[in-house]
Coordinates of C-alpha atoms in Angstrom, one line a residue:
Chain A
X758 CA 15.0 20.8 -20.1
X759 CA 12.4 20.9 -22.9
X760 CA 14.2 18.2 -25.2
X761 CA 13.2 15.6 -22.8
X762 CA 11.2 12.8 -24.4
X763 CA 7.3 13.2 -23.0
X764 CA 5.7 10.4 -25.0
X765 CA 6.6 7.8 -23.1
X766 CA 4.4 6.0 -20.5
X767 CA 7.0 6.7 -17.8
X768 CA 7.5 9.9 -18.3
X769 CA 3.5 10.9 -18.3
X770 CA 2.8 8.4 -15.5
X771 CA 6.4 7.7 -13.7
X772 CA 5.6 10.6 -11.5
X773 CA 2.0 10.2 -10.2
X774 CA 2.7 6.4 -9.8
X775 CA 5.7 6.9 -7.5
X776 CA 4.2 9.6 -5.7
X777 CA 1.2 7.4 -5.1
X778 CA 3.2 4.6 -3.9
X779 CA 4.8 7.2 -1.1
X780 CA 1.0 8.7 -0.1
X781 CA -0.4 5.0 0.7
X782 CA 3.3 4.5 2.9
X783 CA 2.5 7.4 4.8
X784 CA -1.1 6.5 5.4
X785 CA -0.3 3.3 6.0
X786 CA 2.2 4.3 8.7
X787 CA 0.8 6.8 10.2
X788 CA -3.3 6.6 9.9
X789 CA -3.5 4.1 13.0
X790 CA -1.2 6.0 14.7
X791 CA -3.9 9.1 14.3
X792 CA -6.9 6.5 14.7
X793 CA -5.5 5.2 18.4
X794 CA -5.3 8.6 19.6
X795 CA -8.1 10.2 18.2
X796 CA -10.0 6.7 19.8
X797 CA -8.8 6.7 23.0
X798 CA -10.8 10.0 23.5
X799 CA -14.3 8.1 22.4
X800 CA -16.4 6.3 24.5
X801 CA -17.4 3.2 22.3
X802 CA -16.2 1.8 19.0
X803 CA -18.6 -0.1 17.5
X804 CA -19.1 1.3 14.0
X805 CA -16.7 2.2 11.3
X806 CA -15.4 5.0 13.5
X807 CA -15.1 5.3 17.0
X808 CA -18.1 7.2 19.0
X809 CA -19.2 9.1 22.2
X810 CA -16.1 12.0 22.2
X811 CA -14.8 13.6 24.4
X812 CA -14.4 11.3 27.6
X813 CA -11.1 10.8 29.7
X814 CA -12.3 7.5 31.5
X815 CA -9.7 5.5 29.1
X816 CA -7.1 7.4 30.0
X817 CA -8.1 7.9 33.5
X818 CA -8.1 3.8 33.5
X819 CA -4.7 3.7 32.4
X820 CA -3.6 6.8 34.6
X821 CA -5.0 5.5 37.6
X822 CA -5.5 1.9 37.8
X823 CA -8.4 -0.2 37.5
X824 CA -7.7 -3.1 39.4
X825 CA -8.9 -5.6 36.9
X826 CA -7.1 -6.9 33.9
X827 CA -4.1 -5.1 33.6
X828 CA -4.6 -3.7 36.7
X829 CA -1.3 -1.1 37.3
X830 CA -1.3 2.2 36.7
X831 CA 1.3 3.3 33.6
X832 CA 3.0 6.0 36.3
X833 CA 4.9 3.0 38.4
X834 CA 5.5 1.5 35.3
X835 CA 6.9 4.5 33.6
X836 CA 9.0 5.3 36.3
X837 CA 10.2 2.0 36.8
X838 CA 11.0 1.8 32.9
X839 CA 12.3 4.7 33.2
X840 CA 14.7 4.6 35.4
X841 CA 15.7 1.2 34.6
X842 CA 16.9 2.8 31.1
X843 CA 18.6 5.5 33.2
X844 CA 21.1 3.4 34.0
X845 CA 21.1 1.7 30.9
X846 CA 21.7 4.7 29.3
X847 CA 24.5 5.6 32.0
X848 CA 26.4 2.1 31.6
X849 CA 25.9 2.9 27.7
X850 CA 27.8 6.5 28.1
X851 CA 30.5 4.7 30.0
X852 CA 31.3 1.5 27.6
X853 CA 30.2 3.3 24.2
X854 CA 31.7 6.8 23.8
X855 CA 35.5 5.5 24.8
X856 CA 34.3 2.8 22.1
X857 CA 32.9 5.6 19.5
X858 CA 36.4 7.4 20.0
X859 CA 38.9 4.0 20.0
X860 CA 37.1 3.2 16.5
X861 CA 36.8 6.9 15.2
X862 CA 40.7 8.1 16.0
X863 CA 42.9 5.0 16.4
X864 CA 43.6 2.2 13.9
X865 CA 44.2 -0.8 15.2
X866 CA 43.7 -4.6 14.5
X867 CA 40.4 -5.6 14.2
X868 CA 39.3 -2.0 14.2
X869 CA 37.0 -2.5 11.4
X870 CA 35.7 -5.8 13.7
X871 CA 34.4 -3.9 16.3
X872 CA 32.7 -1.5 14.3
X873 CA 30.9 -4.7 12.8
X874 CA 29.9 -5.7 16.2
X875 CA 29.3 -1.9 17.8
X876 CA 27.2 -1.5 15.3
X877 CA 25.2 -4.4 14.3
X878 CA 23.2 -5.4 17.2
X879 CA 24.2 -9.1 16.7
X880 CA 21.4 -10.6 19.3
X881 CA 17.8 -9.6 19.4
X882 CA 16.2 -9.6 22.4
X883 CA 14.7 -12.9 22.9
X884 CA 18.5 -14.2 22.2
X885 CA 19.5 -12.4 24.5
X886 CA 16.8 -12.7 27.4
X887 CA 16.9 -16.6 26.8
X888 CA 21.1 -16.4 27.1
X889 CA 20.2 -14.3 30.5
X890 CA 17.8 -16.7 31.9
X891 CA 20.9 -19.1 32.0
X892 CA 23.5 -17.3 32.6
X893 CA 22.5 -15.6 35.2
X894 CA 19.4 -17.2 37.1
X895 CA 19.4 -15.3 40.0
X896 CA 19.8 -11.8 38.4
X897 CA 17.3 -12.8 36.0
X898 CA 14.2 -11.9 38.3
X899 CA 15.7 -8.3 39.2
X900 CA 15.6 -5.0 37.7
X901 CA 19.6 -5.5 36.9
X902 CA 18.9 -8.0 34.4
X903 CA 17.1 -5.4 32.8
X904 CA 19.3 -2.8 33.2
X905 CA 21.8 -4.8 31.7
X906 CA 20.4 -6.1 28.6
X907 CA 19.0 -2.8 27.9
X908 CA 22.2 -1.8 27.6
X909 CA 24.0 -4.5 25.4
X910 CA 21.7 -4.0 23.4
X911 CA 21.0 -0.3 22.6
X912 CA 25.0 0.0 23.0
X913 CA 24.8 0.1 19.3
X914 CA 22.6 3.3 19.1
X915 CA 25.0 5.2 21.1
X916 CA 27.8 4.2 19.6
X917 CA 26.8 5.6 16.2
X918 CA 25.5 8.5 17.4
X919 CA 28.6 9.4 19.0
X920 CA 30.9 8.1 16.1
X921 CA 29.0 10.6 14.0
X922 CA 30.1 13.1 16.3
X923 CA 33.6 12.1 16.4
X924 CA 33.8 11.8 12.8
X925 CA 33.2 15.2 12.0
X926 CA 35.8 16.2 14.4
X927 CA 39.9 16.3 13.8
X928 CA 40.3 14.3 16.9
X929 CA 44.2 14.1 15.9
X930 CA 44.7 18.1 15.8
X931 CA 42.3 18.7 18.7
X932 CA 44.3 16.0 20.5
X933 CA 47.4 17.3 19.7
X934 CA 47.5 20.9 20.4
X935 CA 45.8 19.8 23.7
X936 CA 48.8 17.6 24.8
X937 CA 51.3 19.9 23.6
X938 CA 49.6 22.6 26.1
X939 CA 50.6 20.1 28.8
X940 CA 47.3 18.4 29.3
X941 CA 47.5 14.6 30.1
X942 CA 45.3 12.0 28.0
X943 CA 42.8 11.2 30.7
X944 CA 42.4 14.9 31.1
X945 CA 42.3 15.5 27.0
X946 CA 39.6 12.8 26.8
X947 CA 37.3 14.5 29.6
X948 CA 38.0 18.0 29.2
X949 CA 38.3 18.3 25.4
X950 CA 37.2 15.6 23.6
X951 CA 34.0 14.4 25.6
X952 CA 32.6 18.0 25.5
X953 CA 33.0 18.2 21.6
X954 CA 31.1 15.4 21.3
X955 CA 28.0 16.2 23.7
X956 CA 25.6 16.8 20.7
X957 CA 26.5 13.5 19.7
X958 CA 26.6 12.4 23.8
X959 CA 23.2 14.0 24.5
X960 CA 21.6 12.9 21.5
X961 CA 22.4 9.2 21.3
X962 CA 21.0 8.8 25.4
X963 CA 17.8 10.2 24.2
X964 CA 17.8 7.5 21.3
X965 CA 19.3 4.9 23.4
X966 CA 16.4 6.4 27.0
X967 CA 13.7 5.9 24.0
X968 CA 14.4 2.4 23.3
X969 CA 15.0 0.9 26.5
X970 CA 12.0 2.6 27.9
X971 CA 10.0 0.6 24.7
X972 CA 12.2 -2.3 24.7
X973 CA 10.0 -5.7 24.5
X974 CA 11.1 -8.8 23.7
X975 CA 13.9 -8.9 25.7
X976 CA 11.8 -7.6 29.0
X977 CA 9.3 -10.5 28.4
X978 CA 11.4 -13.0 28.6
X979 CA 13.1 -11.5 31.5
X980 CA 10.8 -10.3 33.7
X981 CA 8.5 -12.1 35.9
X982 CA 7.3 -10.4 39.1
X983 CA 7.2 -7.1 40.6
X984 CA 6.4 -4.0 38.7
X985 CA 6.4 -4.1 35.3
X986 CA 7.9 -2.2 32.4
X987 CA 6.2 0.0 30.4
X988 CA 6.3 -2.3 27.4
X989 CA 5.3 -5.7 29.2
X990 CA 2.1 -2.7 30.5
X991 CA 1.4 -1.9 27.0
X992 CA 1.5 -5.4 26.0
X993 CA -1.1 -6.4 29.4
X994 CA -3.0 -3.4 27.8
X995 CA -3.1 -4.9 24.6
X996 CA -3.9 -8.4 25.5
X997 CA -6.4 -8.2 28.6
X998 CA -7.6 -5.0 28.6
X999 CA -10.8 -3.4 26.2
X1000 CA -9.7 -2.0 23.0
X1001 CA -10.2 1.4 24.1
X1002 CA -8.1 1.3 27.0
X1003 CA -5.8 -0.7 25.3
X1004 CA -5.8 2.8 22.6
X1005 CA -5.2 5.0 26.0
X1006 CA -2.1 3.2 26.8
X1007 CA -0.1 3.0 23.9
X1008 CA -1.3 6.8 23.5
X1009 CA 0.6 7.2 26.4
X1010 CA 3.1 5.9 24.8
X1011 CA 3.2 7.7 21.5
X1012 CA 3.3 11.1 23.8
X1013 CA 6.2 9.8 25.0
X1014 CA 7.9 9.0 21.9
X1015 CA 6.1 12.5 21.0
X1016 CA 8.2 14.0 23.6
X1017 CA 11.8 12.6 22.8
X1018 CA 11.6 13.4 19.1
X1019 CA 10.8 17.2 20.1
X1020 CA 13.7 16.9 22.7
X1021 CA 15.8 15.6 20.2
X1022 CA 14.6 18.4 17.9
X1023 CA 15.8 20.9 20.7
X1024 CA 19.5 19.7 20.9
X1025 CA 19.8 20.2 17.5
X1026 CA 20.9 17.0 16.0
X1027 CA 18.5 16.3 12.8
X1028 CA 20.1 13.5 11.3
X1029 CA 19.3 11.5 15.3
X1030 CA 15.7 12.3 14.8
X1031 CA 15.8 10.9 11.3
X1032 CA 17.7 7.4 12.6
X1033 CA 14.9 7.5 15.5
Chain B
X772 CA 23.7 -20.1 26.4
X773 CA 25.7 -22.3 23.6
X774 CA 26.6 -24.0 26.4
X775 CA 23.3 -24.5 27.9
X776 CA 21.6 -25.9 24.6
X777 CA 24.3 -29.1 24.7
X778 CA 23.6 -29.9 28.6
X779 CA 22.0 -33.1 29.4
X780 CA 19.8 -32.1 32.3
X781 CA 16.5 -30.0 32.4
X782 CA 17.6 -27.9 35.1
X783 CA 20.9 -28.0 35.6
X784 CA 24.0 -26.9 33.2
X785 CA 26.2 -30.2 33.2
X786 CA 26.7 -33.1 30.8
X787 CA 26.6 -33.0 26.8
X788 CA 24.1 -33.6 24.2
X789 CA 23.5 -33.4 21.0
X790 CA 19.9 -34.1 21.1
X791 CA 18.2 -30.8 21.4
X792 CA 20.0 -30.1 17.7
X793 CA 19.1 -33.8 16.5
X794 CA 15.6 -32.8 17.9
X795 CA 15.9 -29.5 15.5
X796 CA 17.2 -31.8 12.4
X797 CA 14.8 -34.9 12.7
X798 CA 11.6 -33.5 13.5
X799 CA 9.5 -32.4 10.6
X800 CA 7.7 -29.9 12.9
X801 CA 10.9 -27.3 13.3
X802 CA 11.4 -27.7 10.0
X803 CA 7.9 -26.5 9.0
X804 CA 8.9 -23.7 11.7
X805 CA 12.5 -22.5 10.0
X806 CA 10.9 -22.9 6.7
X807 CA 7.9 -20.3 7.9
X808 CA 10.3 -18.1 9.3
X809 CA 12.5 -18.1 6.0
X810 CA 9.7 -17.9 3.3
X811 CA 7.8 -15.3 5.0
X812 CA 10.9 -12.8 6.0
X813 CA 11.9 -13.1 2.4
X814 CA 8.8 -12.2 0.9
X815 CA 8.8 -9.3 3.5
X816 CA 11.5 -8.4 3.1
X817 CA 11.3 -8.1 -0.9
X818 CA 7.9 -6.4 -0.4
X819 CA 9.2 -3.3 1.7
X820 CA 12.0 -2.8 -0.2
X821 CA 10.1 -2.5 -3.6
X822 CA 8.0 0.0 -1.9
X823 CA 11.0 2.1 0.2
X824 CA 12.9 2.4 -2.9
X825 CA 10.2 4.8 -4.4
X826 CA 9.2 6.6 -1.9
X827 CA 12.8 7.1 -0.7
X828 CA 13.2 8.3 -4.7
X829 CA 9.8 10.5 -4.2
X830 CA 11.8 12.0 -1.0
X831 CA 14.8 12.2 -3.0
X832 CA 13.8 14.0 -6.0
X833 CA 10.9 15.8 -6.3
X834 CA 9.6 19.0 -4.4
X835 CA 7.3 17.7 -1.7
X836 CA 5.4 20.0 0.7
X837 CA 5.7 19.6 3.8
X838 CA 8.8 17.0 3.1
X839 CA 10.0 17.6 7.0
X840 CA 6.6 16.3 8.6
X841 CA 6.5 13.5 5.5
X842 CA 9.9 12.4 7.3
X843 CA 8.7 12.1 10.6
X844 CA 5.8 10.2 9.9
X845 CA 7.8 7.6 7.8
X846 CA 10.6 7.5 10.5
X847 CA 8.4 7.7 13.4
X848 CA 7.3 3.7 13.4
X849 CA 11.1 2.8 14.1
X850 CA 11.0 4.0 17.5
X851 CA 7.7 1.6 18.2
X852 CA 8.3 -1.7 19.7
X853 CA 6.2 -4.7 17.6
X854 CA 3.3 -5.1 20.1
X855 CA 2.5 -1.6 19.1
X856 CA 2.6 -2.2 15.5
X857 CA 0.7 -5.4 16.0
X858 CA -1.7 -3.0 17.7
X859 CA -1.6 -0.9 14.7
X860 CA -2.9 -3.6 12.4
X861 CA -5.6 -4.3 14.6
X862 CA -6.9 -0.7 14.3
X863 CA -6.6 -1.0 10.5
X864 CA -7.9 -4.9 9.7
X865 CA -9.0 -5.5 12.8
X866 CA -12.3 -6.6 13.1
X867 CA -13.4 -3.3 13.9
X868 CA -10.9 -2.3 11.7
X869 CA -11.5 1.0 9.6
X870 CA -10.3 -0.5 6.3
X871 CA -12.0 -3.8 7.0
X872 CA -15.3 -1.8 7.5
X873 CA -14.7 0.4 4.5
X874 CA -13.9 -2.6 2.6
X875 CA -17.0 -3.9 4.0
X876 CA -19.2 -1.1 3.2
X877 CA -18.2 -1.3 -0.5
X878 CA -18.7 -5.2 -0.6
X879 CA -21.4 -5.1 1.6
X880 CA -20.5 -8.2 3.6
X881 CA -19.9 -8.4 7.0
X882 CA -17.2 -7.1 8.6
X883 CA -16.4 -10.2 11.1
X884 CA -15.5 -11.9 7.5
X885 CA -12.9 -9.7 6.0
X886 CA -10.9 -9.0 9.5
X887 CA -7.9 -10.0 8.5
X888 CA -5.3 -8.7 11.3
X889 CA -5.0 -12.5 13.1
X890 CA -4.4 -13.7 9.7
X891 CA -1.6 -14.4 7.7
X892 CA -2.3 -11.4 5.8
X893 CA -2.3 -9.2 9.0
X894 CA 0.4 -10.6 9.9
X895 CA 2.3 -9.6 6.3
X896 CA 1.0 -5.7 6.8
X897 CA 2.1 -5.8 10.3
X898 CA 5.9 -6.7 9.1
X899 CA 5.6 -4.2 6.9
X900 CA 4.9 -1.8 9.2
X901 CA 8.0 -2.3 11.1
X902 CA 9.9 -2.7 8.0
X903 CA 9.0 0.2 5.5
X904 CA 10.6 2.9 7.8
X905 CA 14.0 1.0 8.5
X906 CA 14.8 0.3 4.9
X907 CA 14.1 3.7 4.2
X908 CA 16.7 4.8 6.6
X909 CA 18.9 3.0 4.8
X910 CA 17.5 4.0 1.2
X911 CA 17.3 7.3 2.2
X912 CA 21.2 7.9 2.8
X913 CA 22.4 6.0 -0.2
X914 CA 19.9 8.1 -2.5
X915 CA 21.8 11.4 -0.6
X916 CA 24.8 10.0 -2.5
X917 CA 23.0 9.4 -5.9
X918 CA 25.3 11.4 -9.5
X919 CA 22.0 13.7 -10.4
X920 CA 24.8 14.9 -13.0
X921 CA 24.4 11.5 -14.7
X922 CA 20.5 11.3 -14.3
X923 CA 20.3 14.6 -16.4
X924 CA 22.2 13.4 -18.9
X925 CA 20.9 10.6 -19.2
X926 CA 17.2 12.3 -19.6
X927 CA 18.6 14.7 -22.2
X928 CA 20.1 12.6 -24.1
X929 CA 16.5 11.0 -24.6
X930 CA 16.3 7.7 -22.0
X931 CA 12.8 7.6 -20.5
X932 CA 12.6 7.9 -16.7
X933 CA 12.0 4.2 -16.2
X934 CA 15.1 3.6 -18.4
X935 CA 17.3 6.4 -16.6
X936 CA 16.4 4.4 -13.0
X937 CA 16.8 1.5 -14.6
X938 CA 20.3 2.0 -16.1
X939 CA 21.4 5.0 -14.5
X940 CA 20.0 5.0 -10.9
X941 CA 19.3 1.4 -10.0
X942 CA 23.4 0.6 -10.3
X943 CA 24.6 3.4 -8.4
X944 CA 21.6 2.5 -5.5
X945 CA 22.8 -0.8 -5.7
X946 CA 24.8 -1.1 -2.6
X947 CA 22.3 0.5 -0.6
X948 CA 20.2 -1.9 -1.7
X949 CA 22.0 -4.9 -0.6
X950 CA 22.0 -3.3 2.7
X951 CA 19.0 -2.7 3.1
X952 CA 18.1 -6.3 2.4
X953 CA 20.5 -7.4 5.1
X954 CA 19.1 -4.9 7.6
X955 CA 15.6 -5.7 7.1
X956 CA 15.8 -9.5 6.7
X957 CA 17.5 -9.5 9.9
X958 CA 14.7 -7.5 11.0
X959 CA 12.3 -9.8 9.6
X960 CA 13.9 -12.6 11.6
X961 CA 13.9 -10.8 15.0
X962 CA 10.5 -10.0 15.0
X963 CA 8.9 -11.5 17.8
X964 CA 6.7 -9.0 20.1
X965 CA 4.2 -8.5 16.8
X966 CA 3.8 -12.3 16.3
X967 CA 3.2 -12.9 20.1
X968 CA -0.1 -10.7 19.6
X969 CA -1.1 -11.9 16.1
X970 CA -0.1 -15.3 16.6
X971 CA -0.8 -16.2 13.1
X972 CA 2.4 -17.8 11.4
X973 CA 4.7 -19.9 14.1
X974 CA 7.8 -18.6 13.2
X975 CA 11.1 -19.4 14.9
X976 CA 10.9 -16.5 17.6
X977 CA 7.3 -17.5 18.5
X978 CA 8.0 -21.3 19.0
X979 CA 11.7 -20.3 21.1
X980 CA 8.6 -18.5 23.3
X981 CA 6.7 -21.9 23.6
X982 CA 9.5 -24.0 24.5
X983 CA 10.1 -22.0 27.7
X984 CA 6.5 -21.2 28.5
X985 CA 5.2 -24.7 27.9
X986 CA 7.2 -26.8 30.6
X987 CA 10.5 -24.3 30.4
X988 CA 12.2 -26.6 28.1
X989 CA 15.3 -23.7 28.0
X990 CA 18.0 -26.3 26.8
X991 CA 15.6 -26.6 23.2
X992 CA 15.0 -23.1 23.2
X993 CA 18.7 -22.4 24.0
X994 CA 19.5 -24.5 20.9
X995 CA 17.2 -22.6 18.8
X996 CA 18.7 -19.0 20.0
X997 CA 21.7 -20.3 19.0
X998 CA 20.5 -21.7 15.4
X999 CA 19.1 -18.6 15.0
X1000 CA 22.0 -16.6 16.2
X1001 CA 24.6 -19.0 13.9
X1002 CA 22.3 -18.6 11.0
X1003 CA 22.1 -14.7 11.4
X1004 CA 25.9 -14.5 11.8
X1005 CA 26.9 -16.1 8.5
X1006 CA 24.1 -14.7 6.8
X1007 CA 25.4 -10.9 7.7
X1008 CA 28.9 -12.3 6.9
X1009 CA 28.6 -13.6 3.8
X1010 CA 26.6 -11.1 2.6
X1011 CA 28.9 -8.0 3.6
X1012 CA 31.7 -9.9 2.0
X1013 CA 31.0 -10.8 -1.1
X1014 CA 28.8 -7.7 -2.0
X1015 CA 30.0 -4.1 -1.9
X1016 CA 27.4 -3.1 0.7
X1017 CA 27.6 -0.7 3.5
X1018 CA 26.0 -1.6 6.1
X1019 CA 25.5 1.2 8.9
X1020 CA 22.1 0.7 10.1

């Protein structure tokens, strides 16, 4: 350890530099985050810093509706948003763990194909929403829409989630001994395999919950009347309403976000919250 | 949707055309628009990674405290769609921006003139928002995999840190690199919610957007989303095959 070379400029300044470079990321990424909340307290922001703490009318705004600008309240469009990526998530459990498991215990040709496209979420949403539009033109103004293209395309999330799972499994000797006790393959799969997995299960719905809830682009080109999602609510917030309410509603959001991560925390599975 | 971007009529799916794409290949104004897209994801692109790679080494290597809550704040902007980060650049270079008026303070001109969140520049930042924390994800596993053995040796034996990343680190990174290029340039690409609030480069997302919402022309748009979806498709094809990297999100 103390033959190493400390003349050079590297070696004196390698270390500071570096580590400066990582304290402006994480300001960068996460001083606005603290600004909006902190703001969405204040009464006015006209200076350098926001003013006039503590007041709730922003947040009351946003809780409650204020009948101009973006003029719904954030719980029908949580709820709505919510449970639209209730059953997103549910389609997801349905389509990606048999997926997951197919890719994680079989070989087969093409296997290595459809990780590629379980994995890679080919089409972003605007693709996607515009490919609906078409496609489907009478779906497009309802809530399945949604629920369907919230699906395709946090399928992906799920799957690798669950694939984690699987992969630290010995899905051949588990599988195995269970069919040698008699057990039959649909009963295996439920009864043995899906319930080694639920870490992986439990934690890739929160993921895939998280990003439906916030999913964007594809909603805005999808939806056109009725209640709207939370994100096309944050983006009415954002565009037509003051700044400060604007601050109240993505607050709202962050909460929520808040709220999954510490969920996620709770089941246990670190390396989800790190993907997240 | 391929289907829909060769049909003759406005309304309708029936007939074929190859106009929309002649449309796409004449007219000097898309190619202003794929040209924007490609220069500025590139530059992006390059930009986060040369910053994730050393703070994903910071993360790496050294003893950090509080190196869980360091993690959480670099992962947490993954989970945020792009009209929040577009939101988030406001805060910061808006034009009551906090580092616009600090700037502003120090200069000691007005704040109205340094805003620079609608701008170009804005714009930049606010890609970077998105795309620091999801090259990092990548970064971060590849660096789990990193020889220290070889590092070590390569400091005893006398190499300087910069030549011990260069010749030691940087090669065995080197995969993780490439995919984290792919990821993020594809991210860079998608990006469409952020641009729809800061409106400042028309990129190909942002004019797919105007072709439906300025007289629903879906049969051009439908060409573009298929471009777009064709270009993507090679790109992520040619680049996991003739390069070693793994791509896993």
């Amino acid at each position: 350890m103390a033959t190493y070379d400390t003349g050079s400029l590297s070696a004196r300044f390698g270390r500071q530099f570096v580590k400066l470079i990582l304290v402006t990321t994480v300001i960068f990424l996460s001083l606005p985050v603290l600004l909006t909340f902190v703001s969405s307290f204040a009464a006015q922001w006209v200076g350098p810093l926001p003013s006039g703490f503590l007041t709730f009318t922003n947040w009351g705004d946003v809780i409650g509706g204020t009948g101009v600008g973006a003029d719904v309240s954030v719980g029908s469009s949580l709820l709505y948003s919510a449970g639209l990526a209730v059953a997103g998530v549910v389609i997801n459990i349905c389509v990606g763990v048999p997926i997951a498991y197919a890719v994680a215990r079989y070989d087969f040709w093409g296997r290595s194909w459809v990780n590629v496209f379980a994995i890679l979420p080919l089409a972003p949403g605007i693709i996607l929403g515009i490919a609906f539009l078409r496609a489907y033109p009478d779906l497009s103004t309802s809530g399945i829409a949604l629920v369907i293209g919230y699906s395709l395309l946090k399928a992906p999330y799920m799957v690798m989630a669950v694939q984690s799972s699987f992969q630290s499994m010995e899905l051949r000797r588990i599988e195995e001994s269970s069919r040698s006790l008699g057990a039959s393959w649909l009963r295996t799969f439920l009864t043995v395999i899906v319930p080694n997995a639920k870490e992986g299960i439990v934690a890739g719905s929160i993921i895939c919950w998280t990003l439906a809830a916030a999913e964007f682009n594809f909603s805005y080109i999808v939806y056109s009347r009725g209640t709207p999602p939370l994100s096309i609510f944050l983006y009415n917030n954002i565009t037509n309403a003051s700044f400060l309410n604007a601050a109240a509603a993505v607050s709202v959001f962050f909460l929520l976000i808040a709220l999954v991560t510490i969920a996620l925390q709770l089941v246990g599975n670190q390396a989800a919250v790190r993907r997240l | 949707m391929a289907r829909i971007s060769f049909s003759e009529a406005r309304l309708v799916t029936e007939g074929f055309t190859l106009e929309y794409y002649e449309q796409l290949i004449v007219d000097p104004y898309y190619r202003t628009i794929a040209i924007n897209t490609l220069w500025f994801g590139l530059a992006t692109t390059i930009v986060s990674i040369t910053i994730a790679v050393p703070v994903a080494h910071a993360l790496a290597k050294y003893d950090l405290r509080g190196e869980s809550l360091i993690l959480t704040v670099l992962s947490f902007p993954n989970s945020l769609p792009g009209i929040v980060a577009a939101f988030m650049i406001i805060v910061l270079f808006g034009n009551t921006g906090l580092i616009t008026n600090i700037v502003a303070a120090f200069s000691g001109r007005s704040p109205i003139d340094l805003a620079i969140a609608t701008s170009v520049g804005g714009l930049f930042f606010a890609y970077l928002y998105s795309m620091i924390p999801r090259a990092l994800l990548l970064l971060r596993g590849t660096y789990a995999e990193v020889n220290t053995d070889a590092e070590e040796a390569a400091r005893s034996l006398g190499a300087t840190p910069l030549q011990t990343f260069r010749y030691v680190t940087l090669p065995q990174i080197k995969p993780g690199l490439i995919g984290a290029f792919v990821l993020v340039f594809r991210t860079a690409l998608a990006i469409f919610g952020t641009i729809l609030i800061l409106k400042s480069l028309l990129v190909w997302t942002l004019q797919i957007d105007r072709e439906i919402a300025q007289g629903f022309n879906i049969a051009q748009a439908s060409a573009m989303a298929t471009i777009w979806f064709g270009f993507v498709f090679l790109f992520t094809l040619l680049a996991l095959r003739y390069t070693s990297a793994e791509v896993s999100l």
